[in-house]
Short mmCIF file of C-alpha atoms and ligand atoms in Angstrom, two decimals:
data_model
loop_
_atom_site.label_atom_id
_atom_site.label_comp_id
_atom_site.label_asym_id
_atom_site.label_seq_id
_atom_site.Cartn_x
_atom_site.Cartn_y
_atom_site.Cartn_z
CA UNK A 782 67.37 14.62 73.56
CA UNK A 783 69.07 16.66 70.95
CA UNK A 784 70.99 13.91 69.14
CA UNK A 785 74.40 14.00 67.39
CA UNK A 786 72.59 12.68 64.28
CA UNK A 787 68.86 12.32 63.65
CA UNK A 788 68.18 10.15 60.54
CA UNK A 789 64.44 9.64 61.55
CA UNK A 790 63.89 13.38 61.10
CA UNK A 791 65.13 13.47 57.48
CA UNK A 792 62.81 15.01 54.74
CA UNK A 793 60.02 12.78 53.70
CA UNK A 794 60.84 13.34 49.97
CA UNK A 795 64.43 12.01 50.62
CA UNK A 796 63.19 8.95 52.35
CA UNK A 797 60.65 8.23 49.62
CA UNK A 798 63.31 8.44 46.95
CA UNK A 799 65.60 6.21 48.92
CA UNK A 800 63.04 3.56 49.22
CA UNK A 801 62.31 3.74 45.54
CA UNK A 802 66.01 3.41 44.73
CA UNK A 803 66.35 0.41 46.95
CA UNK A 804 63.21 -1.15 45.24
CA UNK A 805 64.77 -0.49 41.87
CA UNK A 806 67.98 -2.21 42.92
CA UNK A 807 66.16 -5.22 44.36
CA UNK A 808 64.02 -5.58 41.07
CA UNK A 809 67.10 -5.16 38.85
CA UNK A 810 68.45 -8.39 39.97
CA UNK A 811 72.06 -6.98 39.94
CA UNK A 812 73.60 -6.30 43.34
CA UNK A 813 77.43 -5.91 43.10
CA UNK A 814 79.43 -3.64 40.81
CA UNK A 815 76.73 -2.80 38.28
CA UNK A 816 75.31 0.45 36.80
CA UNK A 817 74.45 2.03 40.07
CA UNK A 818 78.11 1.96 41.26
CA UNK A 819 79.19 3.27 37.83
CA UNK A 820 76.72 6.07 37.95
CA UNK A 821 77.70 7.01 41.37
CA UNK A 822 81.43 6.90 40.62
CA UNK A 823 80.82 9.39 37.67
CA UNK A 824 78.63 11.62 39.79
CA UNK A 825 81.10 11.71 42.77
CA UNK A 826 84.09 12.26 40.43
CA UNK A 827 82.30 15.23 38.81
CA UNK A 828 81.22 16.62 42.24
CA UNK A 829 84.94 16.47 43.44
CA UNK A 830 86.28 17.88 40.15
CA UNK A 831 88.47 14.92 39.34
CA UNK A 832 88.69 12.35 36.60
CA UNK A 833 87.98 9.24 38.61
CA UNK A 834 86.13 7.87 41.65
CA UNK A 835 86.39 4.21 42.60
CA UNK A 836 83.73 2.90 45.00
CA UNK A 837 84.97 0.58 47.71
CA UNK A 838 83.70 -1.02 50.82
CA UNK A 839 84.50 1.69 53.45
CA UNK A 840 86.67 4.69 54.22
CA UNK A 841 89.44 2.58 55.85
CA UNK A 842 89.80 0.29 52.83
CA UNK A 843 89.90 3.39 50.57
CA UNK A 844 93.18 4.41 52.34
CA UNK A 845 94.64 0.97 52.28
CA UNK A 846 93.88 0.45 48.68
CA UNK A 847 95.17 3.85 47.82
CA UNK A 848 98.36 3.21 49.56
CA UNK A 849 98.74 -0.09 47.68
CA UNK A 850 98.07 1.57 44.38
CA UNK A 851 101.25 3.55 44.98
CA UNK A 852 103.24 0.44 45.95
CA UNK A 853 103.54 1.87 49.46
CA UNK A 854 104.10 -0.99 52.06
CA UNK A 855 106.75 -2.63 54.07
CA UNK A 856 109.71 -0.28 55.02
CA UNK A 857 107.78 2.87 54.05
CA UNK A 858 106.84 5.54 56.52
CA UNK A 859 103.59 7.72 56.34
CA UNK A 860 103.49 10.82 58.51
CA UNK A 861 100.00 11.45 59.87
CA UNK A 862 98.04 12.88 62.83
CA UNK A 863 97.33 11.19 66.12
CA UNK A 864 94.10 13.11 66.43
CA UNK A 865 92.00 11.13 64.03
CA UNK A 866 89.78 8.03 63.78
CA UNK A 867 91.85 4.86 64.45
CA UNK A 868 90.90 3.69 61.02
CA UNK A 869 93.31 6.21 59.46
CA UNK A 870 96.27 4.62 61.08
CA UNK A 871 95.00 1.02 60.86
CA UNK A 872 94.71 1.38 57.15
CA UNK A 873 98.45 2.44 56.95
CA UNK A 874 99.42 -0.58 59.17
CA UNK A 875 97.23 -2.95 57.00
CA UNK A 876 98.93 -1.71 53.93
CA UNK A 877 102.30 -2.89 55.67
CA UNK A 878 103.61 0.62 55.98
CA UNK A 879 104.60 2.46 59.28
CA UNK A 880 102.70 5.40 60.68
CA UNK A 881 104.78 8.15 62.17
CA UNK A 882 102.95 10.80 64.28
CA UNK A 883 103.29 14.53 64.16
CA UNK A 884 101.75 17.02 66.37
CA UNK A 885 98.78 19.30 65.61
CA UNK A 886 97.95 23.13 65.62
CA UNK A 887 95.99 24.12 68.68
CA UNK A 888 93.77 26.52 66.73
CA UNK A 889 92.43 23.90 64.34
CA UNK A 890 93.53 20.43 65.64
CA UNK A 891 95.06 19.77 62.06
CA UNK A 892 98.56 18.60 61.36
CA UNK A 893 101.34 21.10 62.02
CA UNK A 894 103.94 21.35 59.18
CA UNK A 895 106.78 22.26 61.64
CA UNK A 896 106.24 19.07 63.53
CA UNK A 897 105.76 17.09 60.28
CA UNK A 898 109.21 18.47 59.14
CA UNK A 899 110.82 16.88 62.28
CA UNK A 900 109.29 13.58 61.43
CA UNK A 901 110.74 13.25 57.90
CA UNK A 902 113.28 10.45 57.32
CA UNK A 903 114.73 8.77 54.25
CA UNK A 904 111.89 6.24 54.63
CA UNK A 905 109.10 8.81 54.42
CA UNK A 906 107.00 8.12 51.33
CA UNK A 907 103.93 10.32 52.06
CA UNK A 908 101.99 12.70 54.26
CA UNK A 909 98.48 11.50 55.02
CA UNK A 910 96.45 14.65 55.84
CA UNK A 911 93.15 14.30 57.74
CA UNK A 912 90.58 16.99 57.09
CA UNK A 913 89.32 16.72 60.61
CA UNK A 914 85.75 17.74 61.40
CA UNK A 915 85.35 18.93 57.78
CA UNK A 916 88.11 21.53 57.81
CA UNK A 917 90.60 22.17 54.98
CA UNK A 918 93.59 24.46 55.63
CA UNK A 919 96.85 25.59 54.10
CA UNK A 920 96.72 23.33 51.02
CA UNK A 921 99.28 25.49 49.30
CA UNK A 922 101.74 24.89 52.18
CA UNK A 923 101.16 21.08 51.96
CA UNK A 924 101.42 20.84 48.25
CA UNK A 925 104.76 22.82 48.20
CA UNK A 926 106.06 20.89 51.36
CA UNK A 927 105.52 17.57 49.58
CA UNK A 928 107.05 18.70 46.35
CA UNK A 929 110.17 19.83 48.12
CA UNK A 930 110.43 16.64 50.16
CA UNK A 931 109.67 14.52 47.07
CA UNK A 932 106.90 12.62 48.75
CA UNK A 933 103.26 11.88 48.01
CA UNK A 934 100.53 14.10 49.49
CA UNK A 935 97.59 11.96 50.40
CA UNK A 936 94.14 13.04 51.92
CA UNK A 937 91.90 11.26 54.36
CA UNK A 938 88.60 12.95 53.38
CA UNK A 939 86.23 10.92 55.56
CA UNK A 940 84.93 13.98 57.27
CA UNK A 941 85.28 16.62 54.61
CA UNK A 942 82.76 15.90 51.74
CA UNK A 943 83.24 18.64 49.21
CA UNK A 944 85.03 21.07 51.57
CA UNK A 945 87.25 23.14 49.37
CA UNK A 946 90.51 25.22 49.41
CA UNK A 947 90.55 27.93 46.68
CA UNK A 948 87.93 26.12 44.68
CA UNK A 949 89.54 22.75 44.63
CA UNK A 950 87.75 19.98 46.68
CA UNK A 951 89.51 17.82 49.25
CA UNK A 952 91.06 14.72 47.88
CA UNK A 953 92.06 16.47 44.65
CA UNK A 954 95.36 18.00 45.94
CA UNK A 955 97.71 15.02 45.84
CA UNK A 956 97.78 11.44 44.45
CA UNK A 957 94.39 10.53 45.90
CA UNK A 958 91.70 11.23 48.34
CA UNK A 959 89.91 8.61 50.45
CA UNK A 960 86.28 9.16 51.32
CA UNK A 961 84.09 7.20 53.77
CA UNK A 962 80.36 7.14 53.27
CA UNK A 963 79.57 5.67 56.78
CA UNK A 964 75.97 6.75 57.60
CA UNK A 965 76.90 9.64 59.89
CA UNK A 966 79.26 11.22 57.43
CA UNK A 967 78.05 14.33 55.48
CA UNK A 968 77.37 12.05 52.56
CA UNK A 969 76.49 8.68 54.02
CA UNK A 970 75.05 5.34 52.85
CA UNK A 971 72.65 3.15 54.74
CA UNK A 972 75.66 0.91 55.68
CA UNK A 973 79.28 0.99 55.02
CA UNK A 974 80.73 2.54 51.90
CA UNK A 975 83.79 4.50 50.57
CA UNK A 976 85.63 5.87 47.55
CA UNK A 977 89.04 6.77 46.30
CA UNK A 978 89.18 9.80 44.05
CA UNK A 979 92.01 10.70 41.78
CA UNK A 980 93.11 12.24 38.45
CA UNK A 981 95.39 9.31 37.58
CA UNK A 982 93.94 6.68 35.34
CA UNK A 983 96.67 4.14 36.55
CA UNK A 984 95.55 4.67 40.26
CA UNK A 985 91.93 4.26 39.41
CA UNK A 986 92.52 1.12 37.45
CA UNK A 987 94.79 -0.32 40.09
CA UNK A 988 92.22 0.42 42.85
CA UNK A 989 89.46 -1.39 40.75
CA UNK A 990 91.77 -4.41 40.63
CA UNK A 991 92.64 -4.32 44.32
CA UNK A 992 88.97 -3.89 45.54
CA UNK A 993 87.89 -7.11 43.74
CA UNK A 994 90.41 -9.73 45.08
CA UNK A 995 93.23 -8.37 42.75
CA UNK A 996 91.39 -9.56 39.78
CA UNK A 997 92.43 -7.93 36.42
CA UNK A 998 89.95 -9.97 34.46
CA UNK A 999 87.27 -12.33 35.67
CA UNK A 1000 89.18 -15.18 37.53
CA UNK A 1001 92.63 -13.83 36.58
CA UNK A 1002 94.45 -12.36 39.66
CA UNK A 1003 97.41 -10.12 39.04
CA UNK A 1004 97.58 -8.97 42.71
CA UNK A 1005 96.58 -10.12 46.18
CA UNK A 1006 93.67 -7.82 46.66
CA UNK A 1007 90.85 -7.37 49.08
CA UNK A 1008 87.00 -7.85 48.97
CA UNK A 1009 86.04 -4.24 49.29
CA UNK A 1010 83.26 -3.42 46.79
CA UNK A 1011 80.63 -0.70 47.04
CA UNK A 1012 77.22 -2.46 46.90
CA UNK A 1013 74.65 -1.36 44.30
CA UNK A 1014 72.07 -0.53 47.03
CA UNK A 1015 74.52 1.86 48.76
CA UNK A 1016 75.55 3.40 45.42
CA UNK A 1017 71.96 4.11 44.56
CA UNK A 1018 71.22 5.63 47.94
CA UNK A 1019 74.39 7.82 47.58
CA UNK A 1020 73.28 9.04 44.25
CA UNK A 1021 70.03 10.22 45.76
CA UNK A 1022 71.70 11.68 48.81
CA UNK A 1023 74.14 13.64 46.66
CA UNK A 1024 71.22 15.86 45.55
CA UNK A 1025 70.89 16.92 49.26
CA UNK A 1026 74.66 17.37 50.06
CA UNK A 1027 74.79 21.09 49.50
CA UNK A 1028 71.53 21.87 51.29
CA UNK A 1029 72.63 19.84 54.30
CA UNK A 1030 76.12 21.40 54.24
CA UNK A 1031 74.50 24.80 54.18
CA UNK A 1032 72.50 24.06 57.21
CA UNK A 1033 75.52 22.72 59.13
CA UNK A 1034 77.31 25.99 58.37
CA UNK A 1035 74.35 28.07 59.50
CA UNK A 1036 74.40 26.16 62.79
CA UNK A 1037 78.05 26.68 63.08
CA UNK A 1038 77.79 30.36 62.47
CA UNK A 1039 75.01 30.57 65.36
CA UNK A 1040 77.36 28.72 67.62
CA UNK A 1041 80.25 31.20 66.82
CA UNK A 1042 77.96 34.11 67.48
CA UNK A 1043 76.16 32.70 70.45
CA UNK A 1044 78.53 30.67 72.61
CA UNK A 1045 80.07 33.13 75.09
CA UNK A 1046 81.37 31.25 78.13
CA UNK A 1047 84.89 32.03 79.47
CA UNK A 1048 85.11 28.35 80.37
CA UNK A 1049 84.71 27.32 76.70
CA UNK A 1050 86.93 27.91 73.74
CA UNK A 1051 85.99 27.46 70.03
CA UNK A 1052 88.35 26.32 67.24
CA UNK A 1053 89.49 28.77 64.67
CA UNK A 1054 86.87 30.11 62.22
CA UNK A 1055 87.36 28.82 58.68
CA UNK A 1056 89.02 31.14 56.07
CA UNK A 1057 85.93 31.20 53.91
CA UNK A 1058 82.47 29.56 53.66
CA UNK A 1059 83.79 26.60 51.57
CA UNK A 1060 86.75 25.46 53.72
CA UNK A 1061 84.77 23.84 56.42
CA UNK A 1062 81.67 21.58 56.01
CA UNK A 1063 81.19 20.99 59.74
CA UNK A 1064 80.96 17.28 59.93
CA UNK A 1065 81.54 18.08 63.58
CA UNK A 1066 81.44 21.14 65.66
CA UNK A 1067 83.96 20.89 68.51
CA UNK A 1068 84.37 23.02 71.54
CA UNK A 1069 87.23 23.03 74.10
CA UNK A 1070 86.82 23.03 77.89
CA UNK A 1071 89.32 22.26 80.69
CA UNK A 1072 86.41 20.44 82.47
CA UNK A 1073 85.32 18.57 79.45
CA UNK A 1074 83.89 15.50 81.16
CA UNK A 1075 81.96 17.62 83.65
CA UNK A 1076 80.60 19.71 80.74
CA UNK A 1077 79.66 16.59 78.69
CA UNK A 1078 77.64 15.15 81.66
CA UNK A 1079 76.00 18.48 82.29
CA UNK A 1080 74.88 18.74 78.66
CA UNK A 1081 73.54 15.25 78.60
CA UNK A 1082 71.55 15.77 81.82
CA UNK A 1083 69.96 18.73 80.01
CA UNK A 1084 68.96 16.66 76.98
CA UNK A 1085 72.01 17.44 74.78
CA UNK A 1086 74.03 14.62 73.36
CA UNK A 1087 77.72 14.97 72.85
CA UNK A 1088 80.72 12.84 71.91
CA UNK A 1089 84.46 13.12 72.05
CA UNK A 1090 86.58 13.08 68.81
CA UNK A 1091 88.87 11.70 70.04
CA UNK A 1092 89.42 10.78 73.68
CA UNK A 1093 92.74 9.00 73.27
CA UNK A 1094 95.33 10.21 70.67
CA UNK A 1095 96.31 7.21 68.36
CA UNK A 1096 99.88 7.05 69.68
CA UNK A 1097 98.42 6.19 73.19
CA UNK A 1098 96.22 3.38 71.85
CA UNK A 1099 97.88 0.07 73.07
CA UNK A 1100 98.85 -1.30 69.67
CA UNK A 1101 100.48 2.00 68.69
CA UNK A 1102 102.43 2.91 71.89
CA UNK A 1103 105.86 2.00 70.43
CA UNK A 1104 105.40 3.86 67.09
CA UNK A 1105 107.68 6.82 66.16
CA UNK A 1106 106.44 10.25 67.03
CA UNK A 1107 107.83 13.89 66.56
CA UNK A 1108 111.06 13.81 68.59
CA UNK A 1109 109.85 16.96 70.49
CA UNK A 1110 106.72 15.05 71.59
CA UNK A 1111 103.00 15.38 70.82
CA UNK A 1112 102.15 17.86 73.58
CA UNK A 1113 99.26 19.62 71.67
CA UNK A 1114 97.62 16.38 70.52
CA UNK A 1115 97.73 15.08 74.17
CA UNK A 1116 96.33 18.26 75.74
CA UNK A 1117 93.75 18.67 72.87
CA UNK A 1118 92.30 15.22 73.35
CA UNK A 1119 91.74 15.84 77.12
CA UNK A 1120 89.61 18.99 76.36
CA UNK A 1121 87.65 18.54 73.13
CA UNK A 1122 84.01 17.85 73.09
CA UNK A 1123 81.73 17.59 69.88
CA UNK A 1124 78.21 19.12 70.26
CA UNK A 1125 75.26 18.46 67.96
CA UNK A 1126 75.56 20.03 64.52
CA UNK A 1127 73.42 18.08 62.03
CA UNK A 1128 71.09 19.42 59.20
CA UNK A 1129 67.86 18.23 60.98
CA UNK A 1130 68.42 20.44 64.10
CA UNK A 1131 65.81 23.18 64.47
CA UNK A 1132 66.68 26.71 65.36
CA UNK A 1133 65.08 26.01 68.79
CA UNK A 1134 67.48 23.07 69.21
CA UNK A 1135 70.47 25.29 68.27
CA UNK A 1136 69.42 28.01 70.68
CA UNK A 1137 68.88 25.58 73.51
CA UNK A 1138 72.47 24.19 72.93
CA UNK A 1139 73.81 27.77 73.09
CA UNK A 1140 71.92 28.67 76.15
CA UNK A 1141 72.83 25.62 78.10
CA UNK A 1142 76.48 25.95 77.30
CA UNK A 1143 76.47 29.63 78.35
CA UNK A 1144 74.92 28.63 81.70
CA UNK A 1145 77.67 26.16 82.45
CA UNK A 1146 79.64 27.32 85.54
C1 PLP B 2164 88.96 10.57 59.65
C2 PLP B 2164 88.41 9.22 59.31
N1 PLP B 2164 89.20 8.38 58.65
C3 PLP B 2164 88.79 7.13 58.25
C4 PLP B 2164 87.55 6.71 58.71
C5 PLP B 2164 87.18 5.25 58.25
O1 PLP B 2164 85.94 5.22 57.58
P1 PLP B 2164 85.04 3.97 57.57
O2 PLP B 2164 84.48 3.90 58.82
O3 PLP B 2164 84.21 4.10 56.44
O4 PLP B 2164 86.07 2.73 57.34
C6 PLP B 2164 86.72 7.53 59.47
C7 PLP B 2164 85.35 7.06 59.86
O5 PLP B 2164 85.06 7.16 61.02
C8 PLP B 2164 87.25 8.82 59.83
O6 PLP B 2164 86.44 9.66 60.51
#
């Protein structure tokens, strides 16, 4: 089976260095918020071109903590996309704020500014962009939009590790960016992990307090925080894996290019090509097909794994059914989620695997 991710096929040198890093942490006798976390935070901030990175427990907490650093909570609205991981929206709700859903562009599946405009209200505090599948688009538009509306620009970068728009990395355009290091992400730990990146010293300090029970000094609590700390073992693994991030991203881009060149089936549509080689890191490669479910089964029967990101738009999930949406509806999000299909696109795929995926898709009738 050509899998969606294949960690067991990773380079032996990477695995050896990871095992050595884990051994070092075990032997150090220090497991939470130590030097490994500090080192990784510095390395990740440098890689993203920002002043600060604060390691947290996972990507969802990164968003919740980020919102809380800005005092966004009860009574505040955050406009976001319904085509995202449920975690994006759950984080908004857990911070006490109210999500409002705008529609997407059909070419990219990213938020549509015209729809976002219709969702603005006096209670809007921020737009939470999701750089879905690893794409970053139109950041000049969003920066200007948020400036005019006098609201925060926030970025969910769980899928977009080091994707960049005009040489600025995702997460560095607004108040903060929230990253996930879930194992399948382009930069992943061997368990849960996340980080907030920011240029604001104040946001970074507040995030450090919130991730550790709201503790400003040991056993002194200025806030009601969370327990959401990045573990030393995961930080050590992430530091090692950072050395492979560019290489792995380059392989993902090469596979995506082969798909753009090779997939030629009138029943299958591809999303828009990125504007340049840095504005998409292909966390996922997604195709569209009116007979999506039949195509998914057909691929699996021929040894090609696939997934749907996402089968249900968030505003149709039971806990979110009464939430406010674009008054004109979310037609594009709804039709998109009925047609999208993610096909394998990971760094360990061989050229033979890639050619097989192309050939099998082209034979679908
Ligand atoms: C777009 C998006 N946001 C947030 C998250 C949440 O990240 P985590 O699983 O680390 O909490 C994910 C992870 O699946 C995601 O894809």
